[in-house]
C-alpha cells in the first residue's frame, strides 16, 4: 500500500511539472507567433482571425513540444523532490532506483496515449483546416492550400502537380505517358476538378509523339483517367510531417508500389510510432541527471544541461534524416540511433552514481 502511494506521488509530481512546462512552451509559442502574424492583418483577415488560426495549430504544437516538455518537466519534477530530500526519504524507505524510475515513467502512459490520439485524429485535420481557412480569409475562396507540388508516378505515367487548393482543385497538371522507354504523349492542363466520382481536366493541351512526327490538340475539358482520389492527392501534396501515422504508412506503401523511394514518409512514421520509446529515453536521461553526477548542482544548471541534451537529440535526428536517404540505411535507424544514444547516456550516468 505504501509502495503504491510512493508511485502515485512520484507520478503526480512528474506529470504536473511536465504539464506546466508544456503550457509555458505553448504559451510562449502562441505569443511569439501571434505577434509575428500581426503583419499579415489586412482586408478580411483581422487580429481575432490571427488568434483563431494560431489556436487551431495548438494540437500540432502540443505534439511537437512534447519531447522537450517531458525532458525538462521530468528534470524539474524529480529535481524538486531531490532538493527537498524527498527522494532520499523514499530510497531510505526501501525503494530501489529502478522502482523510482518506473514511478517517474508511469505518467508517460497517459501522455503517449494523448499524443498518439492527437497525431492520428486531431492535428492532421486541424492543421489542414487552419491553413485552408487562413488562406481563404486572406485570398478568398479557392485559395492555394499547398505549394509542395512535385513529381509523382502512376504506372507508365509521370505527373507534375503545381499545387492543391482548399476545395480539392489541383492547379497545374502535367502528365507524361510512356510506353517502356518511349514517350508517347504529353498533357498539360491548367487545373483538375473533382466531379464526385472522377477528375476532369480543364484547358487541356495534348501533344502526341509518333514515328512520323508530333500532333497537338486543345480541349476545354477532358476526363482524367487515374486511380488517384482527392484524399490521395492531398496526402501526396501536403507537408509530410503533419500527416497522421496511418496516412504516412499508406503514402509510403503507395510510393513503394510505384517503384519510388519512401524514405521521408517512413522517417516520420517511425518517429511517431516509436514516440513511447523516445519519451522513455528522455525521462531516463532526466533521472540520470538528478541521481547522477549533477545531483549536487543547482536546479537551473540541471535544466540547462537538459535543454542542451534535448537540442542535441533533435539536431541528431534532423541530421540522420537526410543521411538515411544519402547512405541508404533504413529510416527506422535515423529515429532509433538518437533514442538509443539517450538510453546509453542515461544508463551510464546512473551506473556511475551507483
mmCIF file of C-alpha atoms in Angstrom:
data_model
loop_
_atom_site.group_PDB
_atom_site.id
_atom_site.type_symbol
_atom_site.label_atom_id
_atom_site.label_comp_id
_atom_site.label_asym_id
_atom_site.label_seq_id
_atom_site.Cartn_x
_atom_site.Cartn_y
_atom_site.Cartn_z
ATOM 1 C CA UNK A 1 0.000 0.000 0.000
ATOM 2 C CA UNK A 2 2.802 2.385 0.925
ATOM 3 C CA UNK A 3 4.629 1.436 -2.286
ATOM 4 C CA UNK A 4 1.598 2.425 -4.363
ATOM 5 C CA UNK A 5 1.447 5.770 -2.593
ATOM 6 C CA UNK A 6 5.098 6.416 -3.405
ATOM 7 C CA UNK A 7 4.444 5.620 -7.076
ATOM 8 C CA UNK A 8 1.399 7.882 -7.227
ATOM 9 C CA UNK A 9 3.283 10.700 -5.514
ATOM 10 C CA UNK A 10 6.197 10.415 -7.931
ATOM 11 C CA UNK A 11 3.909 10.215 -10.949
ATOM 12 C CA UNK A 12 1.853 13.207 -9.784
ATOM 13 C CA UNK A 13 4.926 15.401 -9.299
ATOM 14 C CA UNK A 14 6.490 14.467 -12.633
ATOM 15 C CA UNK A 15 3.216 14.772 -14.570
ATOM 16 C CA UNK A 16 2.452 18.144 -13.004
ATOM 17 C CA UNK A 17 5.888 19.504 -13.917
ATOM 18 C CA UNK A 18 5.589 18.193 -17.494
ATOM 19 C CA UNK A 19 2.181 19.840 -17.946
ATOM 20 C CA UNK A 20 3.448 23.161 -16.554
ATOM 21 C CA UNK A 21 6.444 23.135 -18.925
ATOM 22 C CA UNK A 22 4.188 22.201 -21.836
ATOM 23 C CA UNK A 23 1.816 25.071 -21.055
ATOM 24 C CA UNK A 24 4.717 27.521 -20.778
ATOM 25 C CA UNK A 25 6.157 26.393 -24.126
ATOM 26 C CA UNK A 26 2.755 26.569 -25.825
ATOM 27 C CA UNK A 27 2.079 29.999 -24.314
ATOM 28 C CA UNK A 28 5.424 31.399 -25.464
ATOM 29 C CA UNK A 29 4.967 29.931 -28.925
ATOM 30 C CA UNK A 30 1.441 31.339 -29.180
ATOM 31 C CA UNK A 31 2.528 34.835 -28.141
ATOM 32 C CA UNK A 32 5.574 34.932 -30.442
ATOM 33 C CA UNK A 33 3.736 33.514 -33.471
ATOM 34 C CA UNK A 34 0.753 35.815 -32.819
ATOM 35 C CA UNK A 35 2.995 38.894 -32.798
ATOM 36 C CA UNK A 36 4.775 37.749 -35.975
ATOM 37 C CA UNK A 37 1.464 37.149 -37.763
ATOM 38 C CA UNK A 38 0.129 40.624 -36.981
ATOM 39 C CA UNK A 39 1.983 41.810 -40.093
ATOM 40 C CA UNK A 40 -0.491 39.756 -42.154
ATOM 41 C CA UNK A 41 -3.543 41.600 -40.816
ATOM 42 C CA UNK A 42 -5.295 43.284 -43.714
ATOM 43 C CA UNK A 43 -8.615 43.238 -45.516
ATOM 44 C CA UNK A 44 -10.793 40.418 -44.227
ATOM 45 C CA UNK A 45 -8.049 38.938 -42.065
ATOM 46 C CA UNK A 46 -8.326 40.522 -38.611
ATOM 47 C CA UNK A 47 -6.422 40.284 -35.343
ATOM 48 C CA UNK A 48 -9.018 37.878 -33.946
ATOM 49 C CA UNK A 49 -8.582 35.744 -37.066
ATOM 50 C CA UNK A 50 -4.847 35.532 -36.338
ATOM 51 C CA UNK A 51 -5.587 34.359 -32.802
ATOM 52 C CA UNK A 52 -8.133 31.823 -34.074
ATOM 53 C CA UNK A 53 -5.656 30.488 -36.653
ATOM 54 C CA UNK A 54 -2.913 30.039 -34.066
ATOM 55 C CA UNK A 55 -5.401 28.419 -31.709
ATOM 56 C CA UNK A 56 -6.192 25.829 -34.379
ATOM 57 C CA UNK A 57 -2.493 24.991 -34.558
ATOM 58 C CA UNK A 58 -2.164 24.287 -30.822
ATOM 59 C CA UNK A 59 -2.743 20.491 -31.138
ATOM 60 C CA UNK A 60 0.149 20.202 -33.605
ATOM 61 C CA UNK A 61 2.357 22.422 -31.432
ATOM 62 C CA UNK A 62 1.412 20.341 -28.383
ATOM 63 C CA UNK A 63 2.677 17.257 -30.193
ATOM 64 C CA UNK A 64 5.878 18.948 -31.396
ATOM 65 C CA UNK A 65 6.880 20.282 -27.961
ATOM 66 C CA UNK A 66 6.095 17.054 -26.076
ATOM 67 C CA UNK A 67 9.659 15.584 -26.065
ATOM 68 C CA UNK A 68 11.184 18.818 -24.757
ATOM 69 C CA UNK A 69 8.416 19.193 -22.162
ATOM 70 C CA UNK A 70 8.884 15.596 -20.984
ATOM 71 C CA UNK A 71 12.647 16.036 -20.579
ATOM 72 C CA UNK A 72 12.552 19.412 -18.807
ATOM 73 C CA UNK A 73 9.416 18.545 -16.817
ATOM 74 C CA UNK A 74 10.984 15.310 -15.561
ATOM 75 C CA UNK A 75 14.124 17.225 -14.585
ATOM 76 C CA UNK A 76 12.109 19.801 -12.667
ATOM 77 C CA UNK A 77 9.751 17.279 -11.061
ATOM 78 C CA UNK A 78 12.458 14.878 -9.906
ATOM 79 C CA UNK A 79 14.891 17.713 -9.158
ATOM 80 C CA UNK A 80 12.452 19.480 -6.835
ATOM 81 C CA UNK A 81 11.919 16.225 -4.928
ATOM 82 C CA UNK A 82 15.680 15.730 -4.704
ATOM 83 C CA UNK A 83 16.215 19.290 -3.438
ATOM 84 C CA UNK A 84 13.648 18.779 -0.659
ATOM 85 C CA UNK A 85 15.227 15.391 0.217
ATOM 86 C CA UNK A 86 12.012 13.573 -0.647
ATOM 87 C CA UNK A 87 13.839 11.180 -2.949
ATOM 88 C CA UNK A 88 16.322 10.446 -0.148
ATOM 89 C CA UNK A 89 13.460 9.581 2.186
ATOM 90 C CA UNK A 90 11.829 7.370 -0.474
ATOM 91 C CA UNK A 91 15.079 5.480 -1.018
ATOM 92 C CA UNK A 92 15.590 5.156 2.722
ATOM 93 C CA UNK A 93 12.123 3.590 2.908
ATOM 94 C CA UNK A 94 13.416 0.733 0.770
ATOM 95 C CA UNK A 95 12.521 1.910 -2.718
ATOM 96 C CA UNK A 96 15.120 0.896 -5.296
ATOM 97 C CA UNK A 97 16.311 3.244 -8.013
ATOM 98 C CA UNK A 98 14.646 1.041 -10.617
ATOM 99 C CA UNK A 99 11.288 1.321 -8.850
ATOM 100 C CA UNK A 100 11.646 5.094 -8.595
ATOM 101 C CA UNK A 101 12.348 5.257 -12.342
ATOM 102 C CA UNK A 102 9.256 3.177 -13.019
ATOM 103 C CA UNK A 103 7.171 5.560 -10.913
ATOM 104 C CA UNK A 104 8.567 8.545 -12.847
ATOM 105 C CA UNK A 105 7.737 6.883 -16.168
ATOM 106 C CA UNK A 106 4.148 5.998 -15.308
ATOM 107 C CA UNK A 107 2.809 9.403 -16.481
ATOM 108 C CA UNK A 108 4.153 8.572 -19.948
ATOM 109 C CA UNK A 109 1.314 6.076 -20.394
ATOM 110 C CA UNK A 110 -1.213 8.910 -20.289
ATOM 111 C CA UNK A 111 0.989 11.334 -22.247
ATOM 112 C CA UNK A 112 1.712 8.843 -25.040
ATOM 113 C CA UNK A 113 -1.976 7.938 -25.355
ATOM 114 C CA UNK A 114 -2.901 11.618 -25.720
ATOM 115 C CA UNK A 115 -0.097 12.297 -28.212
ATOM 116 C CA UNK A 116 -0.964 9.307 -30.407
ATOM 117 C CA UNK A 117 -4.609 10.363 -30.498
ATOM 118 C CA UNK A 118 -3.585 13.899 -31.428
ATOM 119 C CA UNK A 119 -1.174 12.669 -34.129
ATOM 120 C CA UNK A 120 -3.713 10.313 -35.705
ATOM 121 C CA UNK A 121 -7.050 12.071 -35.383
ATOM 122 C CA UNK A 122 -6.653 15.709 -34.340
ATOM 123 C CA UNK A 123 -3.576 17.557 -35.600
ATOM 124 C CA UNK A 124 -3.721 16.452 -39.293
ATOM 125 C CA UNK A 125 -7.270 17.775 -39.552
ATOM 126 C CA UNK A 126 -6.838 20.959 -37.529
ATOM 127 C CA UNK A 127 -3.594 21.787 -39.365
ATOM 128 C CA UNK A 128 -5.231 21.221 -42.756
ATOM 129 C CA UNK A 129 -8.302 23.234 -41.798
ATOM 130 C CA UNK A 130 -6.218 26.039 -40.244
ATOM 131 C CA UNK A 131 -4.132 26.590 -43.373
ATOM 132 C CA UNK A 132 -7.141 26.394 -45.687
ATOM 133 C CA UNK A 133 -9.176 28.767 -43.505
ATOM 134 C CA UNK A 134 -6.334 31.286 -43.200
ATOM 135 C CA UNK A 135 -5.636 31.386 -46.919
ATOM 136 C CA UNK A 136 -9.299 31.725 -47.785
ATOM 137 C CA UNK A 137 -9.660 34.596 -45.300
ATOM 138 C CA UNK A 138 -6.679 36.343 -46.877
ATOM 139 C CA UNK A 139 -7.184 35.478 -50.563
ATOM 140 C CA UNK A 140 -10.814 34.366 -50.909
ATOM 141 C CA UNK A 141 -12.428 31.002 -51.561
ATOM 142 C CA UNK A 142 -10.352 28.526 -53.530
ATOM 143 C CA UNK A 143 -7.000 29.795 -52.287
ATOM 144 C CA UNK A 144 -3.962 27.613 -52.843
ATOM 145 C CA UNK A 145 -3.675 25.265 -49.862
ATOM 146 C CA UNK A 146 -0.370 23.539 -50.604
ATOM 147 C CA UNK A 147 2.507 24.593 -52.814
ATOM 148 C CA UNK A 148 4.558 21.485 -52.242
ATOM 149 C CA UNK A 149 3.802 20.101 -55.723
ATOM 150 C CA UNK A 150 6.460 17.852 -57.141
ATOM 151 C CA UNK A 151 6.691 14.772 -59.331
ATOM 152 C CA UNK A 152 4.589 11.642 -58.875
ATOM 153 C CA UNK A 153 4.476 8.365 -60.763
ATOM 154 C CA UNK A 154 1.489 6.137 -61.536
ATOM 155 C CA UNK A 155 2.307 3.125 -63.692
ATOM 156 C CA UNK A 156 3.674 4.399 -67.015
ATOM 157 C CA UNK A 157 2.500 7.950 -66.281
ATOM 158 C CA UNK A 158 4.644 10.657 -64.675
ATOM 159 C CA UNK A 159 2.872 13.688 -63.210
ATOM 160 C CA UNK A 160 3.949 17.125 -62.195
ATOM 161 C CA UNK A 161 1.480 18.910 -59.891
ATOM 162 C CA UNK A 162 1.714 22.599 -59.167
ATOM 163 C CA UNK A 163 -0.492 22.870 -56.069
ATOM 164 C CA UNK A 164 -3.739 21.769 -54.467
ATOM 165 C CA UNK A 165 -6.401 24.204 -53.334
ATOM 166 C CA UNK A 166 -8.663 24.164 -50.316
ATOM 167 C CA UNK A 167 -11.580 22.965 -52.477
ATOM 168 C CA UNK A 168 -9.534 19.926 -53.690
ATOM 169 C CA UNK A 169 -8.866 21.523 -57.077
ATOM 170 C CA UNK A 170 -5.405 20.645 -58.421
ATOM 171 C CA UNK A 171 -3.645 23.538 -60.131
ATOM 172 C CA UNK A 172 -1.108 22.938 -62.891
ATOM 173 C CA UNK A 173 -1.259 19.293 -64.005
ATOM 174 C CA UNK A 174 1.360 17.918 -66.411
ATOM 175 C CA UNK A 175 1.269 14.267 -67.498
ATOM 176 C CA UNK A 176 3.915 12.333 -69.459
ATOM 177 C CA UNK A 177 2.766 8.959 -70.759
ATOM 178 C CA UNK A 178 5.447 6.394 -71.626
ATOM 179 C CA UNK A 179 5.486 3.011 -73.308
ATOM 180 C CA UNK A 180 8.588 1.471 -71.804
ATOM 181 C CA UNK A 181 11.352 3.964 -72.586
ATOM 182 C CA UNK A 182 9.450 5.837 -75.316
ATOM 183 C CA UNK A 183 7.432 8.988 -74.664
ATOM 184 C CA UNK A 184 4.004 8.663 -76.283
ATOM 185 C CA UNK A 185 2.241 11.832 -75.192
ATOM 186 C CA UNK A 186 2.461 14.924 -73.002
ATOM 187 C CA UNK A 187 -0.634 16.515 -71.496
ATOM 188 C CA UNK A 188 -0.837 19.901 -69.828
ATOM 189 C CA UNK A 189 -3.913 21.242 -68.033
ATOM 190 C CA UNK A 190 -4.442 24.440 -66.099
ATOM 191 C CA UNK A 191 -6.301 22.549 -63.379
ATOM 192 C CA UNK A 192 -8.130 19.346 -62.453
ATOM 193 C CA UNK A 193 -11.548 19.431 -60.773
ATOM 194 C CA UNK A 194 -13.107 16.550 -58.826
ATOM 195 C CA UNK A 195 -16.616 15.812 -60.117
ATOM 196 C CA UNK A 196 -17.747 13.440 -57.373
ATOM 197 C CA UNK A 197 -16.540 10.178 -58.909
ATOM 198 C CA UNK A 198 -13.903 11.239 -61.449
ATOM 199 C CA UNK A 199 -11.465 14.020 -62.298
ATOM 200 C CA UNK A 200 -11.955 16.458 -65.149
ATOM 201 C CA UNK A 201 -9.079 18.407 -66.661
ATOM 202 C CA UNK A 202 -9.673 21.975 -67.851
ATOM 203 C CA UNK A 203 -7.875 23.958 -70.563
ATOM 204 C CA UNK A 204 -6.040 20.898 -71.857
ATOM 205 C CA UNK A 205 -3.196 20.743 -74.389
ATOM 206 C CA UNK A 206 -2.199 17.275 -75.618
ATOM 207 C CA UNK A 207 0.913 16.557 -77.684
ATOM 208 C CA UNK A 208 1.356 13.072 -79.170
ATOM 209 C CA UNK A 209 4.705 11.732 -80.336
ATOM 210 C CA UNK A 210 4.758 9.218 -83.196
ATOM 211 C CA UNK A 211 7.386 7.907 -85.589
ATOM 212 C CA UNK A 212 6.089 10.254 -88.282
ATOM 213 C CA UNK A 213 6.207 13.351 -86.080
ATOM 214 C CA UNK A 214 4.108 15.134 -83.460
ATOM 215 C CA UNK A 215 0.469 16.197 -83.337
ATOM 216 C CA UNK A 216 -1.174 18.638 -80.974
ATOM 217 C CA UNK A 217 -4.721 19.376 -79.960
ATOM 218 C CA UNK A 218 -6.504 21.600 -77.464
ATOM 219 C CA UNK A 219 -9.642 20.787 -75.495
ATOM 220 C CA UNK A 220 -11.532 22.945 -72.977
ATOM 221 C CA UNK A 221 -12.312 19.839 -70.889
ATOM 222 C CA UNK A 222 -11.152 16.239 -70.784
ATOM 223 C CA UNK A 223 -11.687 13.308 -68.402
ATOM 224 C CA UNK A 224 -8.632 12.315 -66.397
ATOM 225 C CA UNK A 225 -8.271 8.551 -66.132
ATOM 226 C CA UNK A 226 -6.428 7.990 -62.858
ATOM 227 C CA UNK A 227 -6.815 5.976 -59.681
ATOM 228 C CA UNK A 228 -5.763 8.957 -57.552
ATOM 229 C CA UNK A 229 -8.552 10.257 -55.315
ATOM 230 C CA UNK A 230 -8.708 13.727 -53.728
ATOM 231 C CA UNK A 231 -7.658 12.178 -50.396
ATOM 232 C CA UNK A 232 -4.619 10.559 -52.023
ATOM 233 C CA UNK A 233 -3.617 13.767 -53.778
ATOM 234 C CA UNK A 234 -3.960 15.696 -50.533
ATOM 235 C CA UNK A 235 -1.659 13.114 -48.965
ATOM 236 C CA UNK A 236 0.833 13.434 -51.811
ATOM 237 C CA UNK A 237 0.895 17.220 -51.829
ATOM 238 C CA UNK A 238 0.530 18.034 -48.122
ATOM 239 C CA UNK A 239 3.633 18.512 -45.936
ATOM 240 C CA UNK A 240 4.714 15.042 -44.835
ATOM 241 C CA UNK A 241 5.477 15.845 -41.197
ATOM 242 C CA UNK A 242 1.885 16.940 -40.448
ATOM 243 C CA UNK A 243 0.267 13.714 -41.683
ATOM 244 C CA UNK A 244 -1.176 11.021 -39.404
ATOM 245 C CA UNK A 245 0.792 7.766 -38.892
ATOM 246 C CA UNK A 246 -1.779 5.798 -40.918
ATOM 247 C CA UNK A 247 -1.518 8.349 -43.746
ATOM 248 C CA UNK A 248 2.274 8.179 -43.689
ATOM 249 C CA UNK A 249 2.202 4.380 -43.907
ATOM 250 C CA UNK A 250 -0.304 4.491 -46.801
ATOM 251 C CA UNK A 251 1.795 7.144 -48.550
ATOM 252 C CA UNK A 252 4.964 5.042 -48.152
ATOM 253 C CA UNK A 253 3.199 1.936 -49.498
ATOM 254 C CA UNK A 254 1.956 3.940 -52.486
ATOM 255 C CA UNK A 255 5.432 5.263 -53.283
ATOM 256 C CA UNK A 256 6.931 1.781 -52.995
ATOM 257 C CA UNK A 257 4.243 0.334 -55.274
ATOM 258 C CA UNK A 258 5.279 2.917 -57.861
ATOM 259 C CA UNK A 259 8.943 1.973 -57.540
ATOM 260 C CA UNK A 260 9.867 5.187 -55.694
ATOM 261 C CA UNK A 261 11.838 5.768 -52.504
ATOM 262 C CA UNK A 262 9.672 6.192 -49.410
ATOM 263 C CA UNK A 263 12.371 7.391 -47.012
ATOM 264 C CA UNK A 264 10.713 10.637 -45.931
ATOM 265 C CA UNK A 265 7.227 9.314 -45.058
ATOM 266 C CA UNK A 266 8.758 6.259 -43.361
ATOM 267 C CA UNK A 267 11.033 8.518 -41.316
ATOM 268 C CA UNK A 268 8.092 10.490 -39.902
ATOM 269 C CA UNK A 269 6.080 7.273 -39.498
ATOM 270 C CA UNK A 270 8.773 5.715 -37.325
ATOM 271 C CA UNK A 271 9.202 8.937 -35.369
ATOM 272 C CA UNK A 272 5.536 8.815 -34.379
ATOM 273 C CA UNK A 273 5.368 5.060 -33.866
ATOM 274 C CA UNK A 274 8.486 4.983 -31.663
ATOM 275 C CA UNK A 275 7.390 8.008 -29.646
ATOM 276 C CA UNK A 276 6.873 5.961 -26.413
ATOM 277 C CA UNK A 277 10.466 4.713 -26.538
ATOM 278 C CA UNK A 278 11.735 8.216 -27.304
ATOM 279 C CA UNK A 279 9.936 9.772 -24.331
ATOM 280 C CA UNK A 280 11.042 6.959 -22.015
ATOM 281 C CA UNK A 281 14.671 7.523 -23.017
ATOM 282 C CA UNK A 282 14.349 11.245 -22.232
ATOM 283 C CA UNK A 283 12.886 10.507 -18.787
ATOM 284 C CA UNK A 284 15.810 8.148 -18.194
ATOM 285 C CA UNK A 285 18.252 10.943 -19.094
ATOM 286 C CA UNK A 286 16.421 13.342 -16.761
ATOM 287 C CA UNK A 287 16.602 10.812 -13.907
ATOM 288 C CA UNK A 288 20.307 10.234 -14.551
ATOM 289 C CA UNK A 289 20.927 13.976 -14.176
ATOM 290 C CA UNK A 290 19.079 14.020 -10.847
ATOM 291 C CA UNK A 291 20.647 10.865 -9.395
ATOM 292 C CA UNK A 292 23.957 11.042 -11.247
ATOM 293 C CA UNK A 293 26.871 13.490 -11.380
ATOM 294 C CA UNK A 294 24.573 16.547 -11.479
ATOM 295 C CA UNK A 295 22.628 15.713 -8.322
ATOM 296 C CA UNK A 296 24.518 18.286 -6.240
ATOM 297 C CA UNK A 297 24.286 21.207 -8.690
ATOM 298 C CA UNK A 298 21.587 23.876 -8.774
ATOM 299 C CA UNK A 299 18.250 23.071 -10.400
ATOM 300 C CA UNK A 300 18.805 25.730 -13.072
ATOM 301 C CA UNK A 301 22.055 24.073 -14.103
ATOM 302 C CA UNK A 302 20.340 20.706 -14.479
ATOM 303 C CA UNK A 303 17.628 22.278 -16.634
ATOM 304 C CA UNK A 304 20.307 23.957 -18.756
ATOM 305 C CA UNK A 305 22.036 20.634 -19.391
ATOM 306 C CA UNK A 306 18.663 19.078 -20.099
ATOM 307 C CA UNK A 307 17.949 21.695 -22.762
ATOM 308 C CA UNK A 308 21.361 21.008 -24.329
ATOM 309 C CA UNK A 309 20.630 17.268 -24.436
ATOM 310 C CA UNK A 310 17.157 17.896 -25.873
ATOM 311 C CA UNK A 311 18.509 20.143 -28.621
ATOM 312 C CA UNK A 312 21.307 17.676 -29.388
ATOM 313 C CA UNK A 313 18.707 14.903 -29.637
ATOM 314 C CA UNK A 314 16.629 16.931 -32.106
ATOM 315 C CA UNK A 315 19.602 18.033 -34.214
ATOM 316 C CA UNK A 316 20.928 14.471 -34.397
ATOM 317 C CA UNK A 317 17.577 13.219 -35.675
ATOM 318 C CA UNK A 318 17.459 16.085 -38.192
ATOM 319 C CA UNK A 319 20.988 15.191 -39.348
ATOM 320 C CA UNK A 320 20.305 11.468 -39.687
ATOM 321 C CA UNK A 321 17.105 12.039 -41.682
ATOM 322 C CA UNK A 322 18.854 13.143 -44.912
ATOM 323 C CA UNK A 323 21.742 10.769 -44.130
ATOM 324 C CA UNK A 324 19.359 7.799 -44.366
ATOM 325 C CA UNK A 325 18.484 8.904 -47.902
ATOM 326 C CA UNK A 326 22.083 9.596 -48.873
ATOM 327 C CA UNK A 327 23.620 6.389 -47.498
ATOM 328 C CA UNK A 328 20.612 4.128 -47.988
ATOM 329 C CA UNK A 329 20.121 2.805 -44.439
ATOM 330 C CA UNK A 330 16.625 2.247 -43.023
ATOM 331 C CA UNK A 331 14.812 5.371 -41.720
ATOM 332 C CA UNK A 332 13.993 3.480 -38.525
ATOM 333 C CA UNK A 333 17.672 3.743 -37.544
ATOM 334 C CA UNK A 334 17.583 7.507 -38.053
ATOM 335 C CA UNK A 335 14.952 7.542 -35.293
ATOM 336 C CA UNK A 336 16.392 4.789 -33.095
ATOM 337 C CA UNK A 337 20.022 5.971 -33.049
ATOM 338 C CA UNK A 338 19.415 9.192 -31.028
ATOM 339 C CA UNK A 339 16.967 7.333 -28.777
ATOM 340 C CA UNK A 340 19.440 4.534 -28.067
ATOM 341 C CA UNK A 341 22.106 7.188 -27.501
ATOM 342 C CA UNK A 342 19.916 8.764 -24.794
ATOM 343 C CA UNK A 343 19.341 5.342 -23.207
ATOM 344 C CA UNK A 344 23.090 4.641 -23.192
ATOM 345 C CA UNK A 345 23.856 8.065 -21.697
ATOM 346 C CA UNK A 346 21.210 7.665 -19.002
ATOM 347 C CA UNK A 347 22.327 4.154 -18.022
ATOM 348 C CA UNK A 348 25.985 5.239 -17.962
ATOM 349 C CA UNK A 349 25.310 8.184 -15.630
ATOM 350 C CA UNK A 350 23.073 6.091 -13.374
ATOM 351 C CA UNK A 351 25.739 3.372 -13.232
ATOM 352 C CA UNK A 352 28.338 5.944 -12.163
ATOM 353 C CA UNK A 353 26.025 7.203 -9.440
ATOM 354 C CA UNK A 354 25.569 3.644 -8.095
#
